[in-house]
XYZ file of C-alpha atoms in Angstrom:
548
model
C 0.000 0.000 0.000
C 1.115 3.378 -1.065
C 2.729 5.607 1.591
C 0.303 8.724 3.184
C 1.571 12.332 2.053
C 3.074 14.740 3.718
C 3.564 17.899 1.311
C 5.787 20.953 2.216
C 4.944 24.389 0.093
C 7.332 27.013 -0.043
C 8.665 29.483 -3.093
C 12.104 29.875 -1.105
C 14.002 26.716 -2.191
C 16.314 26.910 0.280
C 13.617 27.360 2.989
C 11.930 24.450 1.131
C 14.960 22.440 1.062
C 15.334 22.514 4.767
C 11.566 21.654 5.048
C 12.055 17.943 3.119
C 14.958 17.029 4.944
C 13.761 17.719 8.293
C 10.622 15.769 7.506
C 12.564 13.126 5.824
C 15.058 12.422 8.297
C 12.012 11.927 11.212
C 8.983 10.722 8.676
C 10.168 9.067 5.572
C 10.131 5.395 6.766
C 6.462 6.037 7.164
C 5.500 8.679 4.983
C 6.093 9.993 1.735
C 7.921 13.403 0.831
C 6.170 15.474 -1.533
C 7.553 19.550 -2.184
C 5.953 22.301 -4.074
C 7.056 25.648 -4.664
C 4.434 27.301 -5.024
C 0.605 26.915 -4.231
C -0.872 27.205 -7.733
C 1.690 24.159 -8.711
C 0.979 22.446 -4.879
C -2.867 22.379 -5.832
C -1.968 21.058 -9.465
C -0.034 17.884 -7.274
C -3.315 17.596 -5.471
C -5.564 16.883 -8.007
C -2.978 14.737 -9.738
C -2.904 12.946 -6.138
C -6.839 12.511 -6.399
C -6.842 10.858 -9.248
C -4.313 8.331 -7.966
C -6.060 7.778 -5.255
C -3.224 8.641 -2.999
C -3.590 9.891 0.578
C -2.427 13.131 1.873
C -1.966 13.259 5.861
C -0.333 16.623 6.454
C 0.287 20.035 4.047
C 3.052 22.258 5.859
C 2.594 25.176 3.929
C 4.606 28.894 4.227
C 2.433 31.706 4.414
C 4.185 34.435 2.426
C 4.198 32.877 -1.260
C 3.507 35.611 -4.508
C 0.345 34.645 -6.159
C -1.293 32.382 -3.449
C -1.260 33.010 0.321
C -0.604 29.705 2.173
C -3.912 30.602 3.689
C -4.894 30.469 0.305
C -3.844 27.200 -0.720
C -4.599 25.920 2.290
C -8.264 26.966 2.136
C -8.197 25.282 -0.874
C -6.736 22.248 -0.139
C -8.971 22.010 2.323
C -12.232 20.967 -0.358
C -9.979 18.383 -1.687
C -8.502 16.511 1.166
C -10.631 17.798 4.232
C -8.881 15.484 6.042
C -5.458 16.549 5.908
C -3.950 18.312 8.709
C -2.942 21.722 7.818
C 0.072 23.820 9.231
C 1.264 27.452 8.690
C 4.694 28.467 8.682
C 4.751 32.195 9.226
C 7.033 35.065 10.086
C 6.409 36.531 13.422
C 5.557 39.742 11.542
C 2.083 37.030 10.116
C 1.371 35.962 13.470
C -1.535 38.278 13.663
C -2.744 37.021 10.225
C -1.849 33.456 10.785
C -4.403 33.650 14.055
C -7.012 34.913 12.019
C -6.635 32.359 10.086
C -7.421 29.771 11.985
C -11.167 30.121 11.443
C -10.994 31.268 8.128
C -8.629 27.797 6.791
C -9.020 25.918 9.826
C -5.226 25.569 9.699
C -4.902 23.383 12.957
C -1.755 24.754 14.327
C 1.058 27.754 12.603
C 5.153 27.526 13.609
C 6.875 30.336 13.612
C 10.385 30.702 11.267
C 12.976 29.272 12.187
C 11.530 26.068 13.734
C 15.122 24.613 14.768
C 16.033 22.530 16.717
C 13.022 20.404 14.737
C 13.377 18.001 17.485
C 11.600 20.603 20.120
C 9.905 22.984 17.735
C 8.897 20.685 15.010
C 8.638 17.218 15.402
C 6.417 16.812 19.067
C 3.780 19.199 16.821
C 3.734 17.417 13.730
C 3.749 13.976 16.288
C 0.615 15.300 17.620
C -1.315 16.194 14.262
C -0.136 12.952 12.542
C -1.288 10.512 15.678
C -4.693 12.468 15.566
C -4.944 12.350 11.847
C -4.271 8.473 11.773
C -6.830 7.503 14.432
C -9.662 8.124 12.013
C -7.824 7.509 8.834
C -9.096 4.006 7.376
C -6.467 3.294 4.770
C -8.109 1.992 1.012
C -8.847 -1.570 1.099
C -6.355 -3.249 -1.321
C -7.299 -7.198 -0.987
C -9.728 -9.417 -2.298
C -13.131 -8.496 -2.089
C -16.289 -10.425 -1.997
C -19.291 -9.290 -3.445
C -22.548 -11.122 -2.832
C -25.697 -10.881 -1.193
C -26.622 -12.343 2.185
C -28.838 -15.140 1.878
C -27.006 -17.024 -1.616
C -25.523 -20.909 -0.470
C -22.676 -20.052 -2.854
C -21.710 -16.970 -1.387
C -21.543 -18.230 2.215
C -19.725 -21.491 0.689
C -16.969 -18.708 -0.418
C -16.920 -16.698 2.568
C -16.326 -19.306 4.698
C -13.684 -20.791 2.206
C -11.381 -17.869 2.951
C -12.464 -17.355 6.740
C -10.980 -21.332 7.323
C -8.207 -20.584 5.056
C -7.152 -17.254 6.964
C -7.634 -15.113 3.975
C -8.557 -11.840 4.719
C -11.011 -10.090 2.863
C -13.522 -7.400 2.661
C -17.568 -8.745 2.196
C -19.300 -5.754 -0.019
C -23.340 -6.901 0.265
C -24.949 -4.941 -2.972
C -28.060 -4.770 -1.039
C -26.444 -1.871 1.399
C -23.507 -1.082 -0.428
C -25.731 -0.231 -4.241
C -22.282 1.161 -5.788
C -20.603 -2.267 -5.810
C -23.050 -2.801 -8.969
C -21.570 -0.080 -10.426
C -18.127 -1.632 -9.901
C -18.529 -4.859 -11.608
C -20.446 -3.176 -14.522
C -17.617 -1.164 -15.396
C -15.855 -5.038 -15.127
C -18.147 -5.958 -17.520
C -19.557 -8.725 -15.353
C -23.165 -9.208 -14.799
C -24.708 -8.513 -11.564
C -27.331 -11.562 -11.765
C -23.841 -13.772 -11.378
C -23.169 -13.396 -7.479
C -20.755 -13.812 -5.699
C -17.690 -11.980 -7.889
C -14.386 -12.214 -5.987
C -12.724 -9.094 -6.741
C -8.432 -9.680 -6.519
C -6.166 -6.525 -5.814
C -4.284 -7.105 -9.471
C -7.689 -6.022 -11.199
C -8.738 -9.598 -12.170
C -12.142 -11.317 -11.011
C -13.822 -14.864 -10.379
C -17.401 -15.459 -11.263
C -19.239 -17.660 -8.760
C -15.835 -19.552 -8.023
C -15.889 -23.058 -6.327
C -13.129 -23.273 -3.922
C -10.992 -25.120 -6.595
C -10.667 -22.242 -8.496
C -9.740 -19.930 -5.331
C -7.431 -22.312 -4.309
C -5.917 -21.893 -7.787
C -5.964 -17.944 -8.058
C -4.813 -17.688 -4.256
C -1.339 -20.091 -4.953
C -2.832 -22.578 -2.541
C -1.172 -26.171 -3.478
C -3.755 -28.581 -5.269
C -1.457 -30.833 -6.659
C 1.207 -32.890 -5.092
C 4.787 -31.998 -5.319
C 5.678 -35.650 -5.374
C 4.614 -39.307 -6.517
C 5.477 -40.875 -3.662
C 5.550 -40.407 0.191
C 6.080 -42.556 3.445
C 2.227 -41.501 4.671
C -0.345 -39.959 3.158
C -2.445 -38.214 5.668
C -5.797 -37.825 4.317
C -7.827 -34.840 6.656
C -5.838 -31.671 8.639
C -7.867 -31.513 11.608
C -6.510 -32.013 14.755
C -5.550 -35.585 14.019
C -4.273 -35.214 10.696
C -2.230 -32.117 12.204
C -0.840 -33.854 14.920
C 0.402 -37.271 12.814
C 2.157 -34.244 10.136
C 3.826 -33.036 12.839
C 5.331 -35.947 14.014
C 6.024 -37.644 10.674
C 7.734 -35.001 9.579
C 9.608 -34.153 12.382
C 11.085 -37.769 12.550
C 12.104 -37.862 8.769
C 9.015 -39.007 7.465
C 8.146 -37.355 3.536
C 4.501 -36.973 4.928
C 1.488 -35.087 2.489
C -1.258 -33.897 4.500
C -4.328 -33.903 1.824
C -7.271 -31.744 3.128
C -10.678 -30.332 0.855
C -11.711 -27.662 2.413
C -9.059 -25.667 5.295
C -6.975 -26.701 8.114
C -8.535 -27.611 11.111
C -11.323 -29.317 10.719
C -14.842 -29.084 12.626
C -12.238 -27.706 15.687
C -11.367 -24.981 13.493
C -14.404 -23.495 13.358
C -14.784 -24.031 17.004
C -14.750 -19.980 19.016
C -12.705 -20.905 21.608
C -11.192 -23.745 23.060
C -10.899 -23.584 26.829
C -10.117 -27.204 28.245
C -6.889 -27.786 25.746
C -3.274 -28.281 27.961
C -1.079 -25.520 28.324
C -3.409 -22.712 27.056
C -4.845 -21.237 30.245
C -6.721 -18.408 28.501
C -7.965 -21.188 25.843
C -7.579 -20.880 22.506
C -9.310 -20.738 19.193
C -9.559 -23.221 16.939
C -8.564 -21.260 14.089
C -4.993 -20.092 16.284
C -4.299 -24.033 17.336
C -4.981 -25.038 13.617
C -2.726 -22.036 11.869
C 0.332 -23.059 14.834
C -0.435 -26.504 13.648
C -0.490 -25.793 10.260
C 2.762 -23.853 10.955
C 5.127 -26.539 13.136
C 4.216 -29.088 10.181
C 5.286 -27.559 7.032
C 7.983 -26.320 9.087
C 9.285 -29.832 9.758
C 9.102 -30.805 6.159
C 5.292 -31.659 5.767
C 3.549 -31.299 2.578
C 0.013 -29.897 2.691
C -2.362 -30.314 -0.354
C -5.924 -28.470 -1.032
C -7.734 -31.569 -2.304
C -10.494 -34.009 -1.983
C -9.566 -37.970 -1.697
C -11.594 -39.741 -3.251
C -10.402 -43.180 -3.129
C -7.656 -45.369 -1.843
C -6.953 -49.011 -3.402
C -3.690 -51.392 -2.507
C -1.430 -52.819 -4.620
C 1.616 -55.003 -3.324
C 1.976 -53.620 -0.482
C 1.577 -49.881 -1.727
C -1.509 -47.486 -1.259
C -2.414 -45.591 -3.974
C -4.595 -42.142 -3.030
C -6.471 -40.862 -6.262
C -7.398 -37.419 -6.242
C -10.725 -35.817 -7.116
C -9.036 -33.774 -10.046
C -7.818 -37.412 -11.431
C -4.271 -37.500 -9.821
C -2.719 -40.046 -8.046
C 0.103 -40.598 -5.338
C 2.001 -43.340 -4.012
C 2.745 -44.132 -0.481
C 3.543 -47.064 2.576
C 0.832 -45.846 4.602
C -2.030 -44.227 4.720
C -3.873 -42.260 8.134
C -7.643 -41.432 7.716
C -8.295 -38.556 9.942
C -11.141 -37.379 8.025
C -12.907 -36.517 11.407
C -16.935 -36.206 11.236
C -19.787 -33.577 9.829
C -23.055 -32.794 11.683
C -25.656 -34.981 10.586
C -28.361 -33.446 8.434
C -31.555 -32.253 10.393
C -34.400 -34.251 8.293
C -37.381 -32.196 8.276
C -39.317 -30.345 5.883
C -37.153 -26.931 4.264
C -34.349 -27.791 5.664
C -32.306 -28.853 2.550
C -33.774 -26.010 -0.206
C -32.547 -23.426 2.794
C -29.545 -24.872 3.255
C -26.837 -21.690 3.092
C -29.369 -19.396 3.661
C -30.234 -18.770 6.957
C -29.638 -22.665 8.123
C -26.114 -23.389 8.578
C -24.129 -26.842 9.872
C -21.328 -26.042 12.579
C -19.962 -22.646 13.891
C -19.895 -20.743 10.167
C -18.453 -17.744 12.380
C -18.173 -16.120 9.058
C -22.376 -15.204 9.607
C -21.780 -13.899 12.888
C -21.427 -9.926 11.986
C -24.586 -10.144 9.864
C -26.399 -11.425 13.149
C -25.431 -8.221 14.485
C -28.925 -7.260 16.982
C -30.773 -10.225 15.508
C -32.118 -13.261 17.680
C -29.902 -16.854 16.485
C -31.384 -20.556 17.103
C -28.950 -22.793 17.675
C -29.913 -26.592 17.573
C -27.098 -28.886 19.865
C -26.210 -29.980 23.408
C -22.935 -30.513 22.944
C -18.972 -28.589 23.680
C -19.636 -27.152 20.202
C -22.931 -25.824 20.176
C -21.945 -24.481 23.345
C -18.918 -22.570 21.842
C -20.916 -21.224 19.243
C -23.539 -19.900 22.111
C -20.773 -18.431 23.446
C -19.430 -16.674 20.000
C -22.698 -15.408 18.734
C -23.826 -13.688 22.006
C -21.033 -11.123 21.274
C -23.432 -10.551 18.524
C -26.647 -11.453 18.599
C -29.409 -10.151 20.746
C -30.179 -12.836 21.904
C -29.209 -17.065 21.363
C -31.785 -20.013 21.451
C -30.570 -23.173 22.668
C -32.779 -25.771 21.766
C -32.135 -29.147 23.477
C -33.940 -32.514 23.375
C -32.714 -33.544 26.650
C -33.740 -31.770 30.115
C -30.595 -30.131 30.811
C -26.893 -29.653 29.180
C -25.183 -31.499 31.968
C -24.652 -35.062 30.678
C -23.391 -33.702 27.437
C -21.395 -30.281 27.740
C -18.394 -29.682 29.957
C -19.189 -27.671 33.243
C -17.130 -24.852 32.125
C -19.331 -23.905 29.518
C -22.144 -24.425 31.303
C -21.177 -22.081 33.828
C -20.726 -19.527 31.703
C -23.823 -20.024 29.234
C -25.661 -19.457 32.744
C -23.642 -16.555 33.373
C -24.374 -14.801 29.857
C -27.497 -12.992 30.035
C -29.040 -13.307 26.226
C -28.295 -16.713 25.685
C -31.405 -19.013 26.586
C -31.272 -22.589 27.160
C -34.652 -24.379 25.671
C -35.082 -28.028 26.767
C -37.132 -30.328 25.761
C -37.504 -28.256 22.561
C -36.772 -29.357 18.952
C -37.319 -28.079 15.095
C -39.653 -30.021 13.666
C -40.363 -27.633 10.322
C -38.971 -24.528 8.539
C -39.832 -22.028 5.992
C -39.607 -18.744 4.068
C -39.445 -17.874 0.486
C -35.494 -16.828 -0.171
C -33.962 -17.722 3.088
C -34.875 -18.787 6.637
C -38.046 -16.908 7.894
C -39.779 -19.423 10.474
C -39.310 -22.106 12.599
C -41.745 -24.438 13.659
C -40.977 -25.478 17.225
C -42.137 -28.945 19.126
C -41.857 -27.504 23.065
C -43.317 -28.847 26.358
C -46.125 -26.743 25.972
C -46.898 -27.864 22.408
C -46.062 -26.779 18.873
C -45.608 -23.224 18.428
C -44.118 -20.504 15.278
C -41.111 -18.710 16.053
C -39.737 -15.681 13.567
C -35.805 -16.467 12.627
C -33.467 -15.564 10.313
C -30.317 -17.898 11.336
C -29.790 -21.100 12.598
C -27.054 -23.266 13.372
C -26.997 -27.282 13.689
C -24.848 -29.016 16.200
C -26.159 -32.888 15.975
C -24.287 -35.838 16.285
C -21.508 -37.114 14.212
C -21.468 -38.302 10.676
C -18.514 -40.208 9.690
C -17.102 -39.758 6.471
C -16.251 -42.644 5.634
C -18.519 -43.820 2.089
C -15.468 -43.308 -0.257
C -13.273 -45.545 1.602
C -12.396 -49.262 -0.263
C -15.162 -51.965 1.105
C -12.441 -54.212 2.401
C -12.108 -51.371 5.013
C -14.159 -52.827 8.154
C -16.342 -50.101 9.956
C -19.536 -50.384 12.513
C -23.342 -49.853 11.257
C -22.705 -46.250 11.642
C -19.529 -45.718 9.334
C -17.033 -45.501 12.126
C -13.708 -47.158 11.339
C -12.807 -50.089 13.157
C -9.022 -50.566 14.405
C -6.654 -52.376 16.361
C -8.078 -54.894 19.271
C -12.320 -53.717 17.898
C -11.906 -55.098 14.468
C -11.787 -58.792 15.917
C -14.719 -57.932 18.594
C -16.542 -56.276 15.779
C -16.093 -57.687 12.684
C -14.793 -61.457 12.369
C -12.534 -62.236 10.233
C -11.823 -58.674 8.658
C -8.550 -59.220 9.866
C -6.272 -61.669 7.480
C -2.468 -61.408 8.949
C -1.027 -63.815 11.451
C 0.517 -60.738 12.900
C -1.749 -58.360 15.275
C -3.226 -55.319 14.118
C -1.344 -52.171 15.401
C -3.435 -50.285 17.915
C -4.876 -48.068 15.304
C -4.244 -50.132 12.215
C -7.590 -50.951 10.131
C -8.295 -54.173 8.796
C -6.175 -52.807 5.706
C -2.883 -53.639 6.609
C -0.638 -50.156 6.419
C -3.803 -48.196 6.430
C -4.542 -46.410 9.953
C -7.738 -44.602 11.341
C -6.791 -41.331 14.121
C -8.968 -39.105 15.920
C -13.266 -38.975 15.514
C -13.722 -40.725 12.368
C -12.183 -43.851 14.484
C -15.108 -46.276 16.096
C -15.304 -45.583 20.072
C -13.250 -42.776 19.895
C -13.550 -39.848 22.436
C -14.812 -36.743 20.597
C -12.619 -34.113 22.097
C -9.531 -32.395 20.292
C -6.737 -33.760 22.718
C -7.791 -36.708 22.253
C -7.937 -36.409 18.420
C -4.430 -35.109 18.787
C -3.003 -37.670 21.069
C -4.234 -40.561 18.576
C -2.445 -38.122 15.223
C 0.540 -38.177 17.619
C 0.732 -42.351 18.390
C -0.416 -43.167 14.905
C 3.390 -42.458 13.975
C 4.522 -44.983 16.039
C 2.826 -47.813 14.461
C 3.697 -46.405 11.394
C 7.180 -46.899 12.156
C 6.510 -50.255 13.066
C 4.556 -51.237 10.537
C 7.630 -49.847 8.183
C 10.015 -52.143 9.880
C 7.984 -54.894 8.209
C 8.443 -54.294 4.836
């Protein structure tokens, strides 16, 4: 981003001279130097500054100039860059005029010639006006820029792309901002084709899926190798930790994750029962330190989608959904698990628009003052109670059971009891939803019978879904989807293990193929846990290397 202006005027060059160096010497690593000699030619470097769209933060100007007064200028100046701070430099014969002036140009301070030493007479003055001047200067937003209304599936599937990701970006809603119309028809791109991702080198993606933002953004899609040790399919917690420690002991380890690091605990507010953060943490922070400590150590990470895994002679070969393929010993599903759908009428058509699975923290500014249903009992839901009632006006639980206790940690429930706008609803479910483009009713089953509530946004925290239907059928899991590992797979399913050998702790009944964190059958759903089983994974893969 371009520098903000400071721009001396004088007609005496050597005056002038002295000026730029004085402000150079204390200002130029954080603002840029501009002179003029005169005021006709210092308003000429205005308007030229205008059209560039470049920032002025201070005009020193002299008062005694021929043609134009630096009251003058500065008067003028003053319609183009109201802004600006404005300083006189007088003679002490223009002190009398410089006063007056103060109304008339609303100059905000005058120094008197000579100012040395600047370091008493100059700089604490121009410290003042420049601190001042930056506390309500917003600077021009230069990044990518979303534009999209509200309610549209696609444009919450994009926001919350580059939210996980840790992409900043500005969210321009056409509804309340009407000019960003304006802006994509001088693109040439038609407004009936939302959202437009707007990039800071001019260019622009039409409804993008996160494929091609992945692309534009230089996020790696495609392997840098054909084969690796382990293959590390999923980058939550799990998946982070087993990167981590492959890596770290010499293991060429690819991480291979659709949508952003982290996982469901990414999304997750804050984490306040994880060792060694006493504050807590939020998921985003422990997945971008994971994230971090991996491809430090040598770990490869990949913006993909497995979609299969088959085994030949001893090898695993992952396949890609764009159609590529790699190579490795052994493979670690820590896919983790998705909210289950909520089955009832509307809920799939307004899916994205107003009803949302997990956190989506990216919707929590645009529940600013607005009341949020939130279906779940659980450590999640509870986080996300949490989150939105820095928002919201107020927060429906809604809870099946009679209370939170046998399924939410007592430190949240302390503190949902101790936040005044969030209301706990037991006994209470969703049993129907409408409204025309997005969410506009809910139709509530209570203990007092059924009963229409007005709502805009609501979040679903139900149970765990493995993901697990792409995975080869040899791969043993329970009625549910879980996998099935170690000492379970001979309890659970006879015969699905074929060695003489034992299955590793967390081995599958695929020989080199191992299950960490939820996705794993009888697994404890909490993100220490998830990392603890990413971490001892590595062991048995180095056992299970020894073999070969």
């Amino acid at each position: 981003m371009p520098k903000p202006i400071l721009l001396a005027i004088d007609d005496d060059t050597s005056v002038l001279e002295a000026v730029v160096q004085d402000l150079r010497r204390h200002y130029g690593q954080s603002y840029r130097i501009v002179r003029a000699a005169s005021g006709g030619a210092a308003l000429d470097i205005c308007r030229q500054l205008l059209e560039r769209k470049d920032t002025v933060a201070l005009f020193l100007s002299d008062q005694r100039m021929p043609g134009m007064t630096g009251v003058d200028f500065l008067q003028q100046a003053l319609k183009l860059y109201p802004d600006a701070k404005r300083v006189l430099l007088t003679a002490y014969a223009d002190t009398e005029a410089a006063i007056r002036a103060i109304n008339a140009a609303k100059i905000h301070y005058y120094l008197n010639k000579p100012w040395d030493p600047p370091e008493e007479k100059l700089y604490p003055i121009l410290d003042d006006l420049l601190e001042a001047w930056k506390q309500g200067y917003k600077p021009p937003f230069e990044g990518i820029r979303v534009i999209g209304v509200r309610w549209s599936p696609t444009d919450h599937a994009v926001r919350d792309f580059l939210s996980r990701n840790r992409i900043p970006y500005q969210w321009i809603n056409p509804e309340q901002h009407p000019d960003a119309l304006t802006l994509l028809k001088e693109k040439g791109i038609d407004d009936g084709k939302l959202p437009v991702v707007l990039f800071g080198d001019g260019t622009a993606l039409v409804q993008p899926s996160s494929s091609d933002l992945a692309q534009k953004l230089g996020i790696p899609t495609q392997a840098q190798q054909e084969f690796y040790d382990v293959v590390v399919v999923g980058a939550g917690p799990a998946g982070l930790a087993a990167g981590v420690y492959g890596a770290s002991e010499g293991l060429r380890t690819l991480i291979v994750e659709p949508n952003a690091v982290g996982g469901q605990a990414g999304s997750s507010s804050k984490i306040e029962n994880y060792l060694g953060f006493p504050s807590g943490i939020s998921g985003d922070e422990l997945a971008k330190r994971a994230f971090l400590q991996a491809g430090r150590l040598g770990a490869e990470f990949l913006l993909q989608q497995v979609t299969c895994i088959r085994s030949e002679n001893q090898y695993h070969i992952v396949q890609m959904k764009d159609g590529h393929e790699v190579t490795c010993h052994v493979c670690l599903i820590a896919t983790g698990v998705s909210y289950r759908k909520l089955e009832i009428p509307g809920s799939d058509r307004l899916s994205g628009a107003g009803v949302y699975y997990g956190a989506a923290l990216t919707e929590a500014m645009s529940c600013a003052d607005e009341e949020v249903y939130i279906i779940g009992g659980a450590n999640s839901a509870g986080q996300a109670a949490m989150h939105f009632s820095r928002y919201a006006s107020k927060v429906h639980m809604l809870i099946r059971a009679g209370s939170l206790e046998k399924s939410m940690s007592k430190y949240l429930i302390d503190q949902i009891k101790a936040t005044p706008n969030i209301i706990v609803e037991t006994q209470t479910e969703v049993i129907a939803m409408s409204g025309e483009e997005h969410l506009e009713c809910l139709m509530l089953r209570t203990p007092q019978g059924e009963e229409a509530r007005a709502a805009s946004s609501l979040f679903i925290f139900i149970g765990a879904a493995p993901k697990t239907d792409w995975l080869p059928k040899e791969l043993a899991c329970d009625s549910k989807g879980f996998i099935l590992a170690g000492p379970e797979l001979k309890a659970k399913s006879a015969g699905a293990w074929r060695l003489d050998r034992e299955p590793y702790l967390l081995e599958t009944s695929i020989p080199g193929i191992f299950v960490a964190g939820d996705v794993r059958y009888n697994s404890v759903k909490r993100c220490a846990s998830a990392v603890g089983e990413g971490s001892i994974a590595i062991q048995f893969v180095h056992q299970y290397l020894a073999t070969l």
